[in-house]
CSV table of C-alpha atoms and ligand atoms in Angstrom, one decimal:
chain,number,residue,atom,x,y,z
F,1,MET,CA,19.7,-12.3,-13.3
F,2,ASP,CA,20.5,-13.3,-16.9
F,3,GLY,CA,17.7,-12.1,-19.1
F,4,SER,CA,19.0,-13.7,-22.2
F,5,LYS,CA,17.6,-17.2,-21.6
F,6,GLY,CA,14.1,-18.4,-20.9
F,7,PRO,CA,11.0,-16.3,-20.5
F,8,LYS,CA,11.3,-12.9,-19.0
F,9,ARG,CA,10.8,-13.3,-15.2
F,10,PRO,CA,7.8,-11.5,-13.8
F,11,PRO,CA,8.5,-8.2,-12.1
F,12,VAL,CA,8.0,-7.9,-8.3
F,13,LEU,CA,7.2,-4.5,-7.0
F,14,ILE,CA,6.7,-3.3,-3.4
F,15,LEU,CA,4.4,-0.4,-2.7
F,16,LEU,CA,5.1,1.6,0.5
F,17,GLY,CA,3.0,4.5,1.7
F,18,PRO,CA,1.2,5.8,4.7
F,19,PRO,CA,-2.6,5.6,5.1
F,20,GLY,CA,-4.2,8.3,3.1
F,21,ALA,CA,-1.4,8.4,0.4
F,22,GLY,CA,-3.6,6.8,-2.2
F,23,LYS,CA,-1.7,3.5,-2.2
F,24,GLY,CA,-4.8,1.4,-3.1
F,25,THR,CA,-5.7,3.7,-6.0
F,26,GLN,CA,-2.2,3.6,-7.4
F,27,ALA,CA,-2.0,-0.2,-7.0
F,28,ARG,CA,-5.3,-0.6,-8.9
F,29,MET,CA,-4.0,1.7,-11.6
F,30,LEU,CA,-0.8,-0.5,-12.0
F,31,SER,CA,-2.9,-3.7,-12.1
F,32,GLU,CA,-5.0,-2.3,-14.9
F,33,ARG,CA,-2.2,-0.9,-16.8
F,34,PHE,CA,0.4,-3.6,-16.5
F,35,GLY,CA,-1.7,-6.7,-15.6
F,36,PHE,CA,0.1,-7.0,-12.2
F,37,ILE,CA,-1.6,-8.9,-9.4
F,38,GLN,CA,-1.9,-6.9,-6.2
F,39,LEU,CA,-1.1,-9.0,-3.1
F,40,SER,CA,-1.8,-7.6,0.3
F,41,THR,CA,-1.1,-9.6,3.6
F,42,GLY,CA,-4.7,-9.6,4.6
F,43,ASP,CA,-5.9,-10.9,1.2
F,44,LEU,CA,-3.1,-13.5,1.1
F,45,LEU,CA,-4.0,-14.9,4.5
F,46,ARG,CA,-7.7,-15.0,3.8
F,47,ALA,CA,-7.3,-16.7,0.5
F,48,ALA,CA,-4.8,-19.3,1.9
F,49,VAL,CA,-7.2,-20.1,4.8
F,50,VAL,CA,-10.1,-20.6,2.3
F,51,ALA,CA,-7.9,-22.7,0.0
F,52,GLY,CA,-6.8,-24.8,3.0
F,53,THR,CA,-3.2,-25.0,1.9
F,54,ASP,CA,-0.6,-26.2,4.6
F,55,ALA,CA,0.5,-22.7,5.3
F,56,GLY,CA,-3.2,-21.6,5.3
F,57,LYS,CA,-4.1,-24.2,7.9
F,58,ARG,CA,-1.2,-23.0,10.1
F,59,ALA,CA,-2.3,-19.4,9.7
F,60,LYS,CA,-5.9,-20.3,10.6
F,61,SER,CA,-4.9,-22.0,13.8
F,62,VAL,CA,-2.8,-19.0,14.9
F,63,MET,CA,-5.6,-16.5,14.0
F,64,GLU,CA,-8.2,-18.6,15.8
F,65,ALA,CA,-6.0,-18.6,18.9
F,66,GLY,CA,-5.9,-14.8,18.6
F,67,GLY,CA,-2.2,-14.7,17.7
F,68,LEU,CA,-0.3,-12.8,15.1
F,69,VAL,CA,0.7,-14.9,12.1
F,70,SER,CA,4.4,-15.3,12.0
F,71,ASP,CA,6.7,-14.0,9.2
F,72,ASN,CA,7.5,-17.6,8.2
F,73,ILE,CA,3.8,-18.5,7.6
F,74,VAL,CA,3.2,-15.2,5.7
F,75,LEU,CA,6.2,-15.9,3.5
F,76,ALA,CA,5.2,-19.5,2.9
F,77,ILE,CA,1.8,-18.3,1.8
F,78,LEU,CA,3.4,-15.7,-0.4
F,79,ALA,CA,5.7,-18.3,-2.0
F,80,ASP,CA,2.7,-20.5,-2.8
F,81,ARG,CA,0.8,-17.5,-4.3
F,82,LEU,CA,3.7,-16.3,-6.4
F,83,ALA,CA,3.9,-19.7,-8.1
F,84,GLU,CA,0.3,-19.4,-9.4
F,85,PRO,CA,-0.2,-18.7,-13.1
F,86,ASP,CA,-2.0,-15.3,-12.7
F,87,CYS,CA,1.2,-13.9,-11.1
F,88,ALA,CA,3.1,-14.4,-14.4
F,89,ASN,CA,2.7,-10.8,-15.4
F,90,GLY,CA,4.1,-9.5,-12.2
F,91,VAL,CA,3.0,-8.6,-8.7
F,92,ILE,CA,2.6,-5.6,-6.4
F,93,LEU,CA,3.2,-6.4,-2.8
F,94,ASP,CA,1.3,-4.3,-0.3
F,95,GLY,CA,1.9,-4.6,3.4
F,96,VAL,CA,4.5,-7.3,3.0
F,97,PRO,CA,7.4,-7.2,3.8
F,98,ARG,CA,6.8,-5.4,7.0
F,99,THR,CA,10.2,-5.7,8.6
F,100,THR,CA,13.7,-6.0,7.3
F,101,ALA,CA,13.8,-9.6,8.6
F,102,GLN,CA,10.8,-10.3,6.3
F,103,ALA,CA,12.5,-8.3,3.5
F,104,LYS,CA,15.6,-10.5,3.8
F,105,ALA,CA,13.6,-13.7,3.9
F,106,LEU,CA,11.6,-12.5,0.9
F,107,ASP,CA,14.8,-11.8,-1.1
F,108,THR,CA,15.9,-15.4,-0.4
F,109,LEU,CA,12.5,-16.8,-1.4
F,110,LEU,CA,12.5,-14.8,-4.6
F,111,ALA,CA,16.1,-15.7,-5.4
F,112,ASN,CA,15.1,-19.4,-5.1
F,113,ALA,CA,12.5,-18.8,-7.8
F,114,GLY,CA,15.0,-16.8,-10.0
F,115,GLN,CA,13.3,-13.6,-9.1
F,116,SER,CA,14.1,-10.4,-7.1
F,117,ILE,CA,12.5,-7.2,-6.0
F,118,ASP,CA,12.5,-4.9,-9.1
F,119,ALA,CA,11.4,-1.8,-7.3
F,120,ALA,CA,10.2,-0.5,-4.0
F,121,LEU,CA,8.0,2.4,-4.7
F,122,ALA,CA,7.7,4.7,-1.7
F,123,LEU,CA,4.8,7.1,-1.8
F,124,GLU,CA,6.0,10.2,0.1
F,125,VAL,CA,3.6,12.6,1.7
F,126,ASP,CA,4.0,15.9,3.6
F,127,ASP,CA,2.8,14.9,7.1
F,128,VAL,CA,1.5,18.3,8.1
F,129,GLU,CA,-0.4,18.7,4.8
F,130,MET,CA,-1.8,15.2,5.3
F,131,VAL,CA,-3.1,16.0,8.7
F,132,VAL,CA,-4.8,19.2,7.4
F,133,ARG,CA,-6.3,17.2,4.5
F,134,ILE,CA,-7.6,14.3,6.5
F,135,ALA,CA,-8.5,16.1,9.8
F,136,GLY,CA,-10.5,18.7,7.8
F,137,ARG,CA,-13.0,16.2,6.4
F,138,PHE,CA,-16.6,16.0,7.4
F,139,THR,CA,-19.8,14.8,5.9
F,140,CYS,CA,-23.5,15.6,6.1
F,141,GLY,CA,-25.1,12.9,8.3
F,142,ALA,CA,-28.4,13.2,6.4
F,143,CYS,CA,-27.3,13.0,2.7
F,144,GLY,CA,-23.7,11.9,2.9
F,145,GLU,CA,-22.3,15.0,1.0
F,146,GLY,CA,-18.6,15.4,1.8
F,147,TYR,CA,-17.1,18.7,3.0
F,148,HIS,CA,-13.7,20.0,4.1
F,149,ASP,CA,-12.8,22.9,6.4
F,150,SER,CA,-10.2,24.3,4.0
F,151,PHE,CA,-11.2,23.0,0.6
F,152,LYS,CA,-15.0,22.7,0.6
F,153,ALA,CA,-16.8,24.5,3.4
F,154,PRO,CA,-20.6,24.6,3.3
F,155,LYS,CA,-21.9,28.1,2.2
F,156,VAL,CA,-23.5,28.4,5.7
F,157,GLU,CA,-21.5,27.0,8.5
F,158,GLY,CA,-23.0,23.7,9.8
F,159,VAL,CA,-25.7,23.6,7.2
F,160,CYS,CA,-25.6,21.2,4.3
F,161,ASP,CA,-25.6,22.9,0.8
F,162,CYS,CA,-27.3,19.9,-0.7
F,163,CYS,CA,-30.1,19.0,1.7
F,164,GLY,CA,-30.2,21.8,4.3
F,165,ALA,CA,-29.7,19.4,7.2
F,166,GLN,CA,-27.6,20.6,10.2
F,167,ASP,CA,-26.0,17.3,11.1
F,168,MET,CA,-22.3,17.4,10.1
F,169,LYS,CA,-20.3,14.3,11.2
F,170,ARG,CA,-16.6,13.8,11.6
F,171,ARG,CA,-15.0,10.4,11.9
F,172,ALA,CA,-13.1,9.8,15.1
F,173,ASP,CA,-10.3,8.3,13.0
F,174,ASP,CA,-9.9,11.6,11.2
F,175,LYS,CA,-8.9,13.6,14.3
F,176,ALA,CA,-5.6,15.4,13.9
F,177,GLU,CA,-3.9,13.5,16.8
F,178,THR,CA,-5.0,10.2,15.4
F,179,VAL,CA,-3.8,11.0,11.9
F,180,MET,CA,-0.5,12.2,13.3
F,181,ALA,CA,-0.1,9.0,15.4
F,182,ARG,CA,-0.8,6.9,12.3
F,183,LEU,CA,1.8,8.7,10.3
F,184,ASP,CA,4.4,8.4,13.1
F,185,ALA,CA,3.8,4.7,13.4
F,186,TYR,CA,4.1,4.3,9.6
F,187,HIS,CA,7.4,6.2,9.5
F,188,ALA,CA,8.8,4.2,12.5
F,189,GLU,CA,7.8,0.9,10.9
F,190,THR,CA,8.9,1.8,7.3
F,191,ALA,CA,12.1,3.7,7.8
F,192,PRO,CA,14.2,0.5,8.1
F,193,LEU,CA,12.6,-1.0,5.0
F,194,ILE,CA,13.2,2.2,3.0
F,195,SER,CA,16.9,2.2,3.8
F,196,TYR,CA,17.1,-1.6,3.1
F,197,TYR,CA,15.8,-1.1,-0.4
F,198,GLU,CA,17.7,2.1,-0.9
F,199,GLN,CA,21.0,0.1,-0.2
F,200,ARG,CA,19.9,-2.4,-2.8
F,201,GLY,CA,19.4,0.3,-5.3
F,202,VAL,CA,15.7,-0.5,-6.0
F,203,LEU,CA,14.1,2.3,-4.0
F,204,TRP,CA,12.1,4.9,-5.9
F,205,ARG,CA,10.7,7.9,-3.9
F,206,ILE,CA,7.5,9.2,-5.4
F,207,ARG,CA,6.1,12.4,-4.2
F,208,ALA,CA,2.4,11.6,-3.6
F,209,MET,CA,0.9,14.9,-2.6
F,210,GLY,CA,-0.3,16.3,-6.0
F,211,ASP,CA,-3.0,15.3,-8.4
F,212,ILE,CA,-3.8,11.6,-8.5
F,213,ASP,CA,-3.3,11.3,-12.2
F,214,GLU,CA,0.0,13.1,-12.0
F,215,ILE,CA,1.2,10.7,-9.3
F,216,ALA,CA,0.0,7.8,-11.4
F,217,ALA,CA,1.9,9.1,-14.4
F,218,LYS,CA,5.1,9.3,-12.3
F,219,ILE,CA,4.6,5.7,-11.0
F,220,THR,CA,3.8,4.5,-14.5
F,221,GLY,CA,7.0,6.1,-15.8
F,222,VAL,CA,9.1,4.3,-13.2
F,223,VAL,CA,7.5,1.0,-13.8
F,224,ALA,CA,7.6,1.2,-17.5
F,225,ALA,CA,11.3,2.0,-17.3
F,226,ILE,CA,12.2,-0.9,-15.0
F,227,THR,CA,10.1,-3.5,-16.8
F,228,ALA,CA,11.2,-2.5,-20.3
K,1,ZN,ZN1,-26.9,16.9,3.3
């Protein structure tokens, strides 16, 4: 933890947030602004399998057998990846750690490399508002124009403003019950991680309901402060 000797160690950030909170957008913004590399579990696994590393080969055989890749394998892949030169500006982890057991193992792994989690950024949403926002979406099946029950209803109900077609489509995934179930699952899975990082004093709660640029400004402010 002594910053006075050697090169500055690259920051490690964790981005937490439910589906629909704009996590991907914010992660891209941070990558562009600070040169961080975004590492998601899926991307890590795919890349390791393609590269044929030891951990990648283990992951491949588990996935081919239809199993779930274990924490140990995911962390071994992450350790390999963090050592690559493009991670020297810092990384944003997305989807890993998933459990407090993984979080503890990750802390050990980082400590061995002289690193630690600099910030866990938790994008916070208003669940009810999220359901209204997502469940209200529909699109014209003919031209693809997007609409919303509350924010952008067509001038004539059921008729597309752009092309006049009467073929509005709603995604099954956008149903209110489905959205609510996704949010519940997110909270159940993430609550232990949030308290884990809160206890370590690295948790930042970011309200993620407003304008995308405003949310980005809040996140940028936090990241600029902790990496200064
Ligand atoms: Zn249309």
